[in-house]
mmCIF file of C-alpha atoms in Angstrom:
data_model
loop_
_atom_site.group_PDB
_atom_site.id
_atom_site.type_symbol
_atom_site.label_atom_id
_atom_site.label_comp_id
_atom_site.label_asym_id
_atom_site.label_seq_id
_atom_site.Cartn_x
_atom_site.Cartn_y
_atom_site.Cartn_z
ATOM 1 C CA UNK Y 1 0.000 0.000 0.000
ATOM 2 C CA UNK Y 2 1.539 3.229 -1.242
ATOM 3 C CA UNK Y 3 0.607 5.319 1.798
ATOM 4 C CA UNK Y 4 2.866 3.190 3.996
ATOM 5 C CA UNK Y 5 5.973 3.297 1.781
ATOM 6 C CA UNK Y 6 7.448 5.995 4.015
ATOM 7 C CA UNK Y 7 7.569 3.483 6.895
ATOM 8 C CA UNK Y 8 10.280 1.585 5.043
ATOM 9 C CA UNK Y 9 12.391 4.745 5.111
ATOM 10 C CA UNK Y 10 11.596 5.328 8.795
ATOM 11 C CA UNK Y 11 12.834 1.856 9.772
ATOM 12 C CA UNK Y 12 15.858 2.167 7.468
ATOM 13 C CA UNK Y 13 16.766 5.538 9.025
ATOM 14 C CA UNK Y 14 16.647 4.093 12.548
ATOM 15 C CA UNK Y 15 18.942 1.236 11.539
ATOM 16 C CA UNK Y 16 21.233 3.702 9.783
ATOM 17 C CA UNK Y 17 21.530 5.851 12.922
ATOM 18 C CA UNK Y 18 22.233 2.766 15.041
ATOM 19 C CA UNK Y 19 24.744 1.269 12.579
ATOM 20 C CA UNK Y 20 26.616 4.546 12.090
ATOM 21 C CA UNK Y 21 26.525 5.209 15.866
ATOM 22 C CA UNK Y 22 25.272 8.744 15.241
ATOM 23 C CA UNK Y 23 25.041 11.013 18.262
ATOM 24 C CA UNK Y 24 22.801 13.986 19.088
ATOM 25 C CA UNK Y 25 23.498 16.997 16.853
ATOM 26 C CA UNK Y 26 25.253 14.900 14.176
ATOM 27 C CA UNK Y 27 24.105 15.893 10.701
ATOM 28 C CA UNK Y 28 21.585 13.523 9.096
ATOM 29 C CA UNK Y 29 21.006 12.766 5.398
ATOM 30 C CA UNK Y 30 19.261 15.343 3.214
ATOM 31 C CA UNK Y 31 15.899 14.890 1.491
ATOM 32 C CA UNK Y 32 17.686 14.643 -1.861
ATOM 33 C CA UNK Y 33 20.032 11.926 -0.593
ATOM 34 C CA UNK Y 34 17.142 9.912 0.838
ATOM 35 C CA UNK Y 35 15.174 10.234 -2.414
ATOM 36 C CA UNK Y 36 18.167 8.892 -4.328
ATOM 37 C CA UNK Y 37 18.872 6.019 -1.907
ATOM 38 C CA UNK Y 38 15.274 4.792 -1.823
ATOM 39 C CA UNK Y 39 14.139 5.856 -5.285
ATOM 40 C CA UNK Y 40 10.999 7.535 -3.982
ATOM 41 C CA UNK Y 41 9.348 10.930 -4.288
ATOM 42 C CA UNK Y 42 10.260 13.892 -2.103
ATOM 43 C CA UNK Y 43 6.745 13.772 -0.620
ATOM 44 C CA UNK Y 44 7.368 10.211 0.655
ATOM 45 C CA UNK Y 45 10.705 11.254 2.154
ATOM 46 C CA UNK Y 46 9.076 14.244 3.876
ATOM 47 C CA UNK Y 47 6.476 11.916 5.403
ATOM 48 C CA UNK Y 48 9.277 9.762 6.763
ATOM 49 C CA UNK Y 49 11.158 12.741 8.173
ATOM 50 C CA UNK Y 50 8.007 14.079 9.825
ATOM 51 C CA UNK Y 51 7.511 10.705 11.466
ATOM 52 C CA UNK Y 52 11.125 10.563 12.654
ATOM 53 C CA UNK Y 53 10.813 14.087 14.001
ATOM 54 C CA UNK Y 54 7.610 13.256 15.891
ATOM 55 C CA UNK Y 55 9.438 10.358 17.536
ATOM 56 C CA UNK Y 56 12.323 12.662 18.590
ATOM 57 C CA UNK Y 57 14.786 10.724 16.427
ATOM 58 C CA UNK Y 58 15.739 13.758 14.310
ATOM 59 C CA UNK Y 59 15.231 17.530 14.311
ATOM 60 C CA UNK Y 60 14.930 19.789 11.273
ATOM 61 C CA UNK Y 61 16.233 23.317 11.374
ATOM 62 C CA UNK Y 62 15.046 25.630 8.612
ATOM 63 C CA UNK Y 63 17.995 26.829 6.549
ATOM 64 C CA UNK Y 64 20.477 24.537 8.296
ATOM 65 C CA UNK Y 65 19.377 20.991 7.540
ATOM 66 C CA UNK Y 66 18.408 17.826 9.407
ATOM 67 C CA UNK Y 67 20.181 16.640 12.545
ATOM 68 C CA UNK Y 68 20.098 13.617 14.795
ATOM 69 C CA UNK Y 69 18.239 14.485 17.977
ATOM 70 C CA UNK Y 70 18.203 11.458 20.277
ATOM 71 C CA UNK Y 71 20.984 9.395 18.771
ATOM 72 C CA UNK Y 72 21.401 5.630 19.114
ATOM 73 C CA UNK Y 73 19.833 5.504 22.578
ATOM 74 C CA UNK Y 74 16.616 7.151 21.374
ATOM 75 C CA UNK Y 75 16.340 4.697 18.485
ATOM 76 C CA UNK Y 76 16.826 1.726 20.784
ATOM 77 C CA UNK Y 77 14.275 2.965 23.328
ATOM 78 C CA UNK Y 78 11.701 3.954 20.739
ATOM 79 C CA UNK Y 79 11.744 0.689 18.834
ATOM 80 C CA UNK Y 80 11.045 -1.612 21.777
ATOM 81 C CA UNK Y 81 7.290 -1.588 21.264
ATOM 82 C CA UNK Y 82 5.272 -4.668 20.266
ATOM 83 C CA UNK Y 83 1.693 -4.683 19.017
ATOM 84 C CA UNK Y 84 -0.675 -7.428 20.185
ATOM 85 C CA UNK Y 85 -4.029 -7.872 18.436
ATOM 86 C CA UNK Y 86 -6.492 -10.311 20.018
ATOM 87 C CA UNK Y 87 -10.059 -11.159 19.019
ATOM 88 C CA UNK Y 88 -11.224 -10.980 22.641
ATOM 89 C CA UNK Y 89 -9.679 -10.304 26.037
ATOM 90 C CA UNK Y 90 -12.039 -10.070 29.006
ATOM 91 C CA UNK Y 91 -13.103 -13.693 29.304
ATOM 92 C CA UNK Y 92 -12.553 -17.334 28.409
ATOM 93 C CA UNK Y 93 -8.867 -18.279 27.786
ATOM 94 C CA UNK Y 94 -7.747 -14.970 26.283
ATOM 95 C CA UNK Y 95 -6.516 -13.236 29.480
ATOM 96 C CA UNK Y 96 -4.145 -16.153 30.119
ATOM 97 C CA UNK Y 97 -2.723 -16.006 26.596
ATOM 98 C CA UNK Y 98 -2.218 -12.231 26.661
ATOM 99 C CA UNK Y 99 -0.700 -12.398 30.159
ATOM 100 C CA UNK Y 100 1.800 -14.964 28.876
ATOM 101 C CA UNK Y 101 2.717 -12.675 25.983
ATOM 102 C CA UNK Y 102 3.100 -9.652 28.261
ATOM 103 C CA UNK Y 103 5.273 -11.516 30.779
ATOM 104 C CA UNK Y 104 7.867 -12.494 28.149
ATOM 105 C CA UNK Y 105 7.869 -9.042 26.503
ATOM 106 C CA UNK Y 106 8.284 -7.261 29.843
ATOM 107 C CA UNK Y 107 11.202 -9.482 30.828
ATOM 108 C CA UNK Y 108 12.876 -8.664 27.500
ATOM 109 C CA UNK Y 109 12.339 -4.927 27.999
ATOM 110 C CA UNK Y 110 9.568 -4.449 25.450
ATOM 111 C CA UNK Y 111 6.315 -2.530 25.891
ATOM 112 C CA UNK Y 112 3.052 -4.082 24.710
ATOM 113 C CA UNK Y 113 0.370 -2.186 22.798
ATOM 114 C CA UNK Y 114 -2.920 -4.148 22.918
ATOM 115 C CA UNK Y 115 -5.912 -3.935 20.568
ATOM 116 C CA UNK Y 116 -9.114 -6.015 20.594
ATOM 117 C CA UNK Y 117 -11.048 -6.804 17.394
ATOM 118 C CA UNK Y 118 -14.092 -8.732 18.733
ATOM 119 C CA UNK Y 119 -13.418 -11.080 15.795
ATOM 120 C CA UNK Y 120 -14.418 -8.325 13.348
ATOM 121 C CA UNK Y 121 -12.388 -7.756 10.180
ATOM 122 C CA UNK Y 122 -13.029 -3.985 10.166
ATOM 123 C CA UNK Y 123 -11.695 -3.682 13.711
ATOM 124 C CA UNK Y 124 -8.624 -5.690 12.709
ATOM 125 C CA UNK Y 125 -8.053 -3.211 9.868
ATOM 126 C CA UNK Y 126 -8.248 -0.329 12.336
ATOM 127 C CA UNK Y 127 -5.884 -2.070 14.755
ATOM 128 C CA UNK Y 128 -3.304 -2.816 12.054
ATOM 129 C CA UNK Y 129 -3.396 0.776 10.798
ATOM 130 C CA UNK Y 130 -2.940 2.066 14.335
ATOM 131 C CA UNK Y 131 -0.018 -0.285 14.994
ATOM 132 C CA UNK Y 132 1.670 0.748 11.746
ATOM 133 C CA UNK Y 133 1.169 4.424 12.570
ATOM 134 C CA UNK Y 134 2.785 3.948 16.001
ATOM 135 C CA UNK Y 135 5.844 2.211 14.590
ATOM 136 C CA UNK Y 136 5.713 -1.140 16.366
ATOM 137 C CA UNK Y 137 8.745 -3.373 15.945
ATOM 138 C CA UNK Y 138 6.664 -6.508 15.574
ATOM 139 C CA UNK Y 139 3.114 -7.859 15.829
ATOM 140 C CA UNK Y 140 1.457 -10.801 17.585
ATOM 141 C CA UNK Y 141 -1.988 -11.312 16.043
ATOM 142 C CA UNK Y 142 -4.990 -13.565 16.483
ATOM 143 C CA UNK Y 143 -6.720 -13.371 13.096
ATOM 144 C CA UNK Y 144 -10.380 -12.365 12.748
ATOM 145 C CA UNK Y 145 -12.751 -14.759 10.962
ATOM 146 C CA UNK Y 146 -9.696 -16.664 9.787
ATOM 147 C CA UNK Y 147 -11.571 -19.079 7.509
ATOM 148 C CA UNK Y 148 -12.989 -16.304 5.317
ATOM 149 C CA UNK Y 149 -11.360 -14.155 2.600
ATOM 150 C CA UNK Y 150 -9.755 -11.187 4.302
ATOM 151 C CA UNK Y 151 -9.275 -7.696 2.813
ATOM 152 C CA UNK Y 152 -6.351 -7.043 5.183
ATOM 153 C CA UNK Y 153 -4.019 -9.228 3.107
ATOM 154 C CA UNK Y 154 -2.556 -6.072 1.527
ATOM 155 C CA UNK Y 155 -1.709 -4.676 4.970
ATOM 156 C CA UNK Y 156 0.040 -7.909 5.922
ATOM 157 C CA UNK Y 157 1.958 -7.805 2.633
ATOM 158 C CA UNK Y 158 3.078 -4.283 3.553
ATOM 159 C CA UNK Y 159 4.264 -5.499 6.954
ATOM 160 C CA UNK Y 160 6.361 -8.200 5.288
ATOM 161 C CA UNK Y 161 7.749 -5.687 2.794
ATOM 162 C CA UNK Y 162 8.736 -3.386 5.655
ATOM 163 C CA UNK Y 163 10.422 -6.292 7.486
ATOM 164 C CA UNK Y 164 8.044 -6.021 10.449
ATOM 165 C CA UNK Y 165 7.737 -9.591 11.795
ATOM 166 C CA UNK Y 166 4.316 -11.045 12.548
ATOM 167 C CA UNK Y 167 3.423 -14.060 14.663
ATOM 168 C CA UNK Y 168 -0.133 -15.372 14.529
ATOM 169 C CA UNK Y 169 -1.504 -17.146 17.579
ATOM 170 C CA UNK Y 170 -4.322 -19.706 17.915
ATOM 171 C CA UNK Y 171 -4.740 -19.705 14.127
ATOM 172 C CA UNK Y 172 -3.495 -18.084 10.954
ATOM 173 C CA UNK Y 173 -4.934 -17.180 7.589
ATOM 174 C CA UNK Y 174 -4.369 -19.958 5.012
ATOM 175 C CA UNK Y 175 -2.711 -17.465 2.654
ATOM 176 C CA UNK Y 176 -0.428 -15.874 5.263
ATOM 177 C CA UNK Y 177 3.285 -16.669 5.047
ATOM 178 C CA UNK Y 178 3.972 -15.781 8.684
ATOM 179 C CA UNK Y 179 4.872 -17.669 11.831
ATOM 180 C CA UNK Y 180 2.127 -19.324 13.865
ATOM 181 C CA UNK Y 181 1.853 -20.599 17.435
ATOM 182 C CA UNK Y 182 -1.256 -22.670 18.132
ATOM 183 C CA UNK Y 183 -2.648 -25.848 19.558
ATOM 184 C CA UNK Y 184 -2.907 -28.660 17.005
ATOM 185 C CA UNK Y 185 -6.637 -28.147 16.454
ATOM 186 C CA UNK Y 186 -7.094 -31.046 14.050
ATOM 187 C CA UNK Y 187 -5.501 -33.382 16.608
ATOM 188 C CA UNK Y 188 -7.731 -31.899 19.335
ATOM 189 C CA UNK Y 189 -10.901 -32.593 17.340
ATOM 190 C CA UNK Y 190 -9.759 -36.142 16.668
ATOM 191 C CA UNK Y 191 -8.739 -36.749 20.287
ATOM 192 C CA UNK Y 192 -12.127 -35.927 21.830
ATOM 193 C CA UNK Y 193 -13.992 -37.860 19.112
ATOM 194 C CA UNK Y 194 -11.728 -40.890 19.527
ATOM 195 C CA UNK Y 195 -12.496 -40.724 23.256
ATOM 196 C CA UNK Y 196 -16.246 -40.860 22.577
ATOM 197 C CA UNK Y 197 -15.831 -43.896 20.334
ATOM 198 C CA UNK Y 198 -13.654 -45.556 22.993
ATOM 199 C CA UNK Y 199 -16.483 -44.997 25.494
ATOM 200 C CA UNK Y 200 -18.849 -46.988 23.280
ATOM 201 C CA UNK Y 201 -20.578 -44.199 21.353
ATOM 202 C CA UNK Y 202 -21.251 -44.799 17.670
ATOM 203 C CA UNK Y 203 -23.755 -42.033 16.885
ATOM 204 C CA UNK Y 204 -21.728 -38.839 17.261
ATOM 205 C CA UNK Y 205 -22.342 -35.379 15.789
ATOM 206 C CA UNK Y 206 -20.825 -31.930 16.304
ATOM 207 C CA UNK Y 207 -21.237 -28.164 16.488
ATOM 208 C CA UNK Y 208 -18.472 -26.122 14.826
ATOM 209 C CA UNK Y 209 -17.551 -22.529 13.965
ATOM 210 C CA UNK Y 210 -18.037 -21.711 10.300
ATOM 211 C CA UNK Y 211 -15.870 -18.605 9.901
ATOM 212 C CA UNK Y 212 -12.802 -19.468 12.035
ATOM 213 C CA UNK Y 213 -10.123 -21.818 10.717
ATOM 214 C CA UNK Y 214 -9.972 -23.458 14.163
ATOM 215 C CA UNK Y 215 -13.538 -24.637 13.600
ATOM 216 C CA UNK Y 216 -12.560 -26.155 10.259
ATOM 217 C CA UNK Y 217 -9.520 -27.889 11.719
ATOM 218 C CA UNK Y 218 -11.413 -29.270 14.713
ATOM 219 C CA UNK Y 219 -14.151 -30.486 12.361
ATOM 220 C CA UNK Y 220 -11.460 -32.111 10.197
ATOM 221 C CA UNK Y 221 -10.145 -34.012 13.222
ATOM 222 C CA UNK Y 222 -13.712 -34.967 14.190
ATOM 223 C CA UNK Y 223 -14.418 -36.340 10.713
ATOM 224 C CA UNK Y 224 -11.078 -38.163 10.540
ATOM 225 C CA UNK Y 225 -12.009 -40.011 13.718
ATOM 226 C CA UNK Y 226 -15.488 -40.795 12.365
ATOM 227 C CA UNK Y 227 -14.013 -42.205 9.147
ATOM 228 C CA UNK Y 228 -11.462 -44.216 11.137
ATOM 229 C CA UNK Y 229 -14.358 -45.733 13.106
ATOM 230 C CA UNK Y 230 -16.470 -46.397 9.995
ATOM 231 C CA UNK Y 231 -19.027 -43.697 10.808
ATOM 232 C CA UNK Y 232 -19.021 -41.445 7.699
ATOM 233 C CA UNK Y 233 -22.633 -40.310 8.148
ATOM 234 C CA UNK Y 234 -21.615 -38.189 11.161
ATOM 235 C CA UNK Y 235 -21.250 -35.171 8.873
ATOM 236 C CA UNK Y 236 -24.919 -35.264 7.845
ATOM 237 C CA UNK Y 237 -26.236 -33.340 10.836
ATOM 238 C CA UNK Y 238 -23.217 -31.253 11.884
ATOM 239 C CA UNK Y 239 -24.369 -27.813 13.008
ATOM 240 C CA UNK Y 240 -22.287 -24.879 11.748
ATOM 241 C CA UNK Y 241 -22.539 -21.394 13.259
ATOM 242 C CA UNK Y 242 -20.964 -18.017 12.491
ATOM 243 C CA UNK Y 243 -19.582 -15.359 14.816
ATOM 244 C CA UNK Y 244 -22.641 -13.187 14.161
ATOM 245 C CA UNK Y 245 -25.099 -15.819 15.430
ATOM 246 C CA UNK Y 246 -23.037 -17.203 18.314
ATOM 247 C CA UNK Y 247 -25.068 -15.372 20.972
ATOM 248 C CA UNK Y 248 -28.420 -16.514 19.568
ATOM 249 C CA UNK Y 249 -27.449 -20.000 18.388
ATOM 250 C CA UNK Y 250 -29.413 -21.937 20.994
ATOM 251 C CA UNK Y 251 -32.416 -19.637 20.716
ATOM 252 C CA UNK Y 252 -32.958 -19.567 16.966
ATOM 253 C CA UNK Y 253 -31.694 -23.092 16.149
ATOM 254 C CA UNK Y 254 -33.621 -24.740 18.983
ATOM 255 C CA UNK Y 255 -35.463 -27.364 16.927
ATOM 256 C CA UNK Y 256 -32.353 -28.322 14.956
ATOM 257 C CA UNK Y 257 -30.445 -28.855 18.222
ATOM 258 C CA UNK Y 258 -33.300 -30.852 19.789
ATOM 259 C CA UNK Y 259 -33.400 -33.098 16.714
ATOM 260 C CA UNK Y 260 -29.626 -33.585 16.968
ATOM 261 C CA UNK Y 261 -29.843 -34.507 20.644
ATOM 262 C CA UNK Y 262 -32.585 -37.017 19.824
ATOM 263 C CA UNK Y 263 -30.662 -38.735 17.011
ATOM 264 C CA UNK Y 264 -27.198 -38.923 18.563
ATOM 265 C CA UNK Y 265 -25.688 -40.094 21.849
ATOM 266 C CA UNK Y 266 -22.728 -37.687 21.907
ATOM 267 C CA UNK Y 267 -21.868 -34.198 20.659
ATOM 268 C CA UNK Y 268 -18.423 -32.726 19.957
ATOM 269 C CA UNK Y 269 -18.456 -28.952 20.533
ATOM 270 C CA UNK Y 270 -16.202 -26.397 18.856
ATOM 271 C CA UNK Y 271 -15.048 -25.138 22.255
ATOM 272 C CA UNK Y 272 -15.953 -25.156 25.943
ATOM 273 C CA UNK Y 273 -18.114 -22.056 25.584
ATOM 274 C CA UNK Y 274 -20.436 -23.809 23.154
ATOM 275 C CA UNK Y 275 -20.321 -27.003 25.219
ATOM 276 C CA UNK Y 276 -21.338 -25.184 28.411
ATOM 277 C CA UNK Y 277 -24.190 -23.432 26.573
ATOM 278 C CA UNK Y 278 -25.294 -26.848 25.319
ATOM 279 C CA UNK Y 279 -25.211 -28.150 28.903
ATOM 280 C CA UNK Y 280 -27.517 -25.290 29.919
ATOM 281 C CA UNK Y 281 -29.775 -25.943 26.910
ATOM 282 C CA UNK Y 282 -30.089 -29.594 27.931
ATOM 283 C CA UNK Y 283 -30.913 -28.619 31.517
ATOM 284 C CA UNK Y 284 -33.679 -26.286 30.330
ATOM 285 C CA UNK Y 285 -35.192 -29.035 28.169
ATOM 286 C CA UNK Y 286 -35.013 -31.808 30.752
ATOM 287 C CA UNK Y 287 -32.220 -33.692 28.972
ATOM 288 C CA UNK Y 288 -29.743 -35.384 31.314
ATOM 289 C CA UNK Y 289 -25.980 -35.131 30.759
ATOM 290 C CA UNK Y 290 -24.369 -37.620 30.450
ATOM 291 C CA UNK Y 291 -27.227 -40.151 30.824
ATOM 292 C CA UNK Y 292 -29.192 -38.935 27.770
ATOM 293 C CA UNK Y 293 -26.386 -37.206 25.859
ATOM 294 C CA UNK Y 294 -22.614 -37.007 26.250
ATOM 295 C CA UNK Y 295 -20.907 -33.667 25.551
ATOM 296 C CA UNK Y 296 -17.230 -32.808 25.019
ATOM 297 C CA UNK Y 297 -15.561 -29.433 24.584
ATOM 298 C CA UNK Y 298 -12.134 -28.144 23.619
ATOM 299 C CA UNK Y 299 -9.846 -25.614 25.395
ATOM 300 C CA UNK Y 300 -10.130 -26.565 29.110
ATOM 301 C CA UNK Y 301 -11.380 -23.114 30.084
ATOM 302 C CA UNK Y 302 -11.809 -22.137 33.728
ATOM 303 C CA UNK Y 303 -15.567 -22.766 33.580
ATOM 304 C CA UNK Y 304 -15.184 -26.316 32.233
ATOM 305 C CA UNK Y 305 -14.294 -27.723 35.659
ATOM 306 C CA UNK Y 306 -16.910 -25.830 37.697
ATOM 307 C CA UNK Y 307 -20.023 -25.940 35.501
ATOM 308 C CA UNK Y 308 -23.075 -28.062 36.491
ATOM 309 C CA UNK Y 309 -21.598 -31.164 34.852
ATOM 310 C CA UNK Y 310 -17.784 -30.894 34.811
ATOM 311 C CA UNK Y 311 -16.786 -31.028 31.155
ATOM 312 C CA UNK Y 312 -14.572 -33.561 29.406
ATOM 313 C CA UNK Y 313 -12.387 -31.419 27.164
ATOM 314 C CA UNK Y 314 -8.939 -30.901 25.653
ATOM 315 C CA UNK Y 315 -6.384 -28.813 27.509
ATOM 316 C CA UNK Y 316 -5.290 -25.653 25.695
ATOM 317 C CA UNK Y 317 -1.765 -24.453 26.597
ATOM 318 C CA UNK Y 318 -3.158 -21.020 27.568
ATOM 319 C CA UNK Y 319 -0.308 -18.871 28.986
ATOM 320 C CA UNK Y 320 2.380 -21.201 27.597
ATOM 321 C CA UNK Y 321 1.049 -20.510 24.117
ATOM 322 C CA UNK Y 322 1.236 -16.758 24.778
ATOM 323 C CA UNK Y 323 4.784 -17.064 26.081
ATOM 324 C CA UNK Y 324 5.799 -19.095 23.035
ATOM 325 C CA UNK Y 325 4.243 -16.527 20.659
ATOM 326 C CA UNK Y 326 6.241 -13.711 22.301
ATOM 327 C CA UNK Y 327 9.460 -15.755 22.336
ATOM 328 C CA UNK Y 328 8.982 -16.582 18.654
ATOM 329 C CA UNK Y 329 8.534 -12.916 17.758
ATOM 330 C CA UNK Y 330 11.660 -11.928 19.702
ATOM 331 C CA UNK Y 331 13.651 -14.604 17.848
ATOM 332 C CA UNK Y 332 12.488 -13.149 14.532
ATOM 333 C CA UNK Y 333 13.366 -9.605 15.631
ATOM 334 C CA UNK Y 334 16.835 -10.601 16.855
ATOM 335 C CA UNK Y 335 17.667 -12.790 13.869
ATOM 336 C CA UNK Y 336 16.235 -10.376 11.257
ATOM 337 C CA UNK Y 337 14.802 -13.481 9.585
ATOM 338 C CA UNK Y 338 11.596 -13.655 7.579
ATOM 339 C CA UNK Y 339 11.433 -17.461 7.629
ATOM 340 C CA UNK Y 340 8.288 -18.667 9.441
ATOM 341 C CA UNK Y 341 8.767 -20.341 12.832
ATOM 342 C CA UNK Y 342 5.758 -22.514 13.655
ATOM 343 C CA UNK Y 343 4.903 -24.225 16.936
ATOM 344 C CA UNK Y 344 1.884 -26.488 17.375
ATOM 345 C CA UNK Y 345 1.141 -27.820 20.847
ATOM 346 C CA UNK Y 346 -0.083 -31.393 21.224
ATOM 347 C CA UNK Y 347 -3.532 -31.613 22.850
ATOM 348 C CA UNK Y 348 -4.122 -33.447 26.149
ATOM 349 C CA UNK Y 349 -7.468 -35.006 27.040
ATOM 350 C CA UNK Y 350 -9.027 -33.955 30.356
ATOM 351 C CA UNK Y 351 -11.651 -36.505 31.453
ATOM 352 C CA UNK Y 352 -14.451 -35.272 33.696
ATOM 353 C CA UNK Y 353 -18.141 -36.225 34.049
ATOM 354 C CA UNK Y 354 -19.882 -35.171 30.834
ATOM 355 C CA UNK Y 355 -19.313 -38.454 28.965
ATOM 356 C CA UNK Y 356 -21.192 -41.686 29.615
ATOM 357 C CA UNK Y 357 -19.422 -44.999 29.060
ATOM 358 C CA UNK Y 358 -21.770 -47.347 27.219
#
């Protein structure tokens, strides 16, 4: 994106000051020299210089030229700022992940700038623009609606072009050539479904997120298990939901869910949140868990162990995942590498009381 071309010059100038060990009041390069070095217009160079001046890296004196203001120390202090973009923060497993990120960044001397998107693409656009404008040294991002086409691909391409490293956490866009730290969601979906089959269930269905890639991967693991156990018809009645209808799913799809509970003996849920809502739905309709229906979740959230029927689920690495995401970003920053570094945590089954053994 053309409007962000000046950021390349901003980052180059900071590295130049650090490499040349320039001190306060040393003369800096002229507009003409910068235009020649970067092969850009004078307007782009002026944008870069204005940005550097606003960050107290340089000062411009009319009639005299451009000078270094803060020197190497100012560049080093200014650049230690990391942007973190999360879909949610206030509940579920997100506070643990973000706390893990913050702990590692703080120990390494970096400040964290946090933005929340509520899993909305437009809010992700706003967050990315804000992070770019504030000159972050790197980004840790949970993508919004990661299974759908995303108009922010051009912004991510600009980040790569400007050598600003990005680490996705929990999931990443299929088209994104960036690092990712996540639980192995396909393995998680297979693990809980395998457990249901091992408990004697043969009629198993599921509820999965339509617009997040995690939902697709967990469904893939679910179906792999069903195929392995010669139960291919499991996909016939799978219930898909989108972010927009998550809050009203059990209200407006009531009959579909009741039919599912009548036809099957066990349900695999996209995550613990959906599983706990299904537990409540069953309670309201006089359906006993696990006697009438077995339910499993994924993520091992705080509520999964203290809800009415403690939930069998898969443990999510929570803060460890956040720590790993931050450590991965710092490795990329320190190595100046653009090669993706991926980490996928193996899932662990947590058995509680929501599954009946037939």
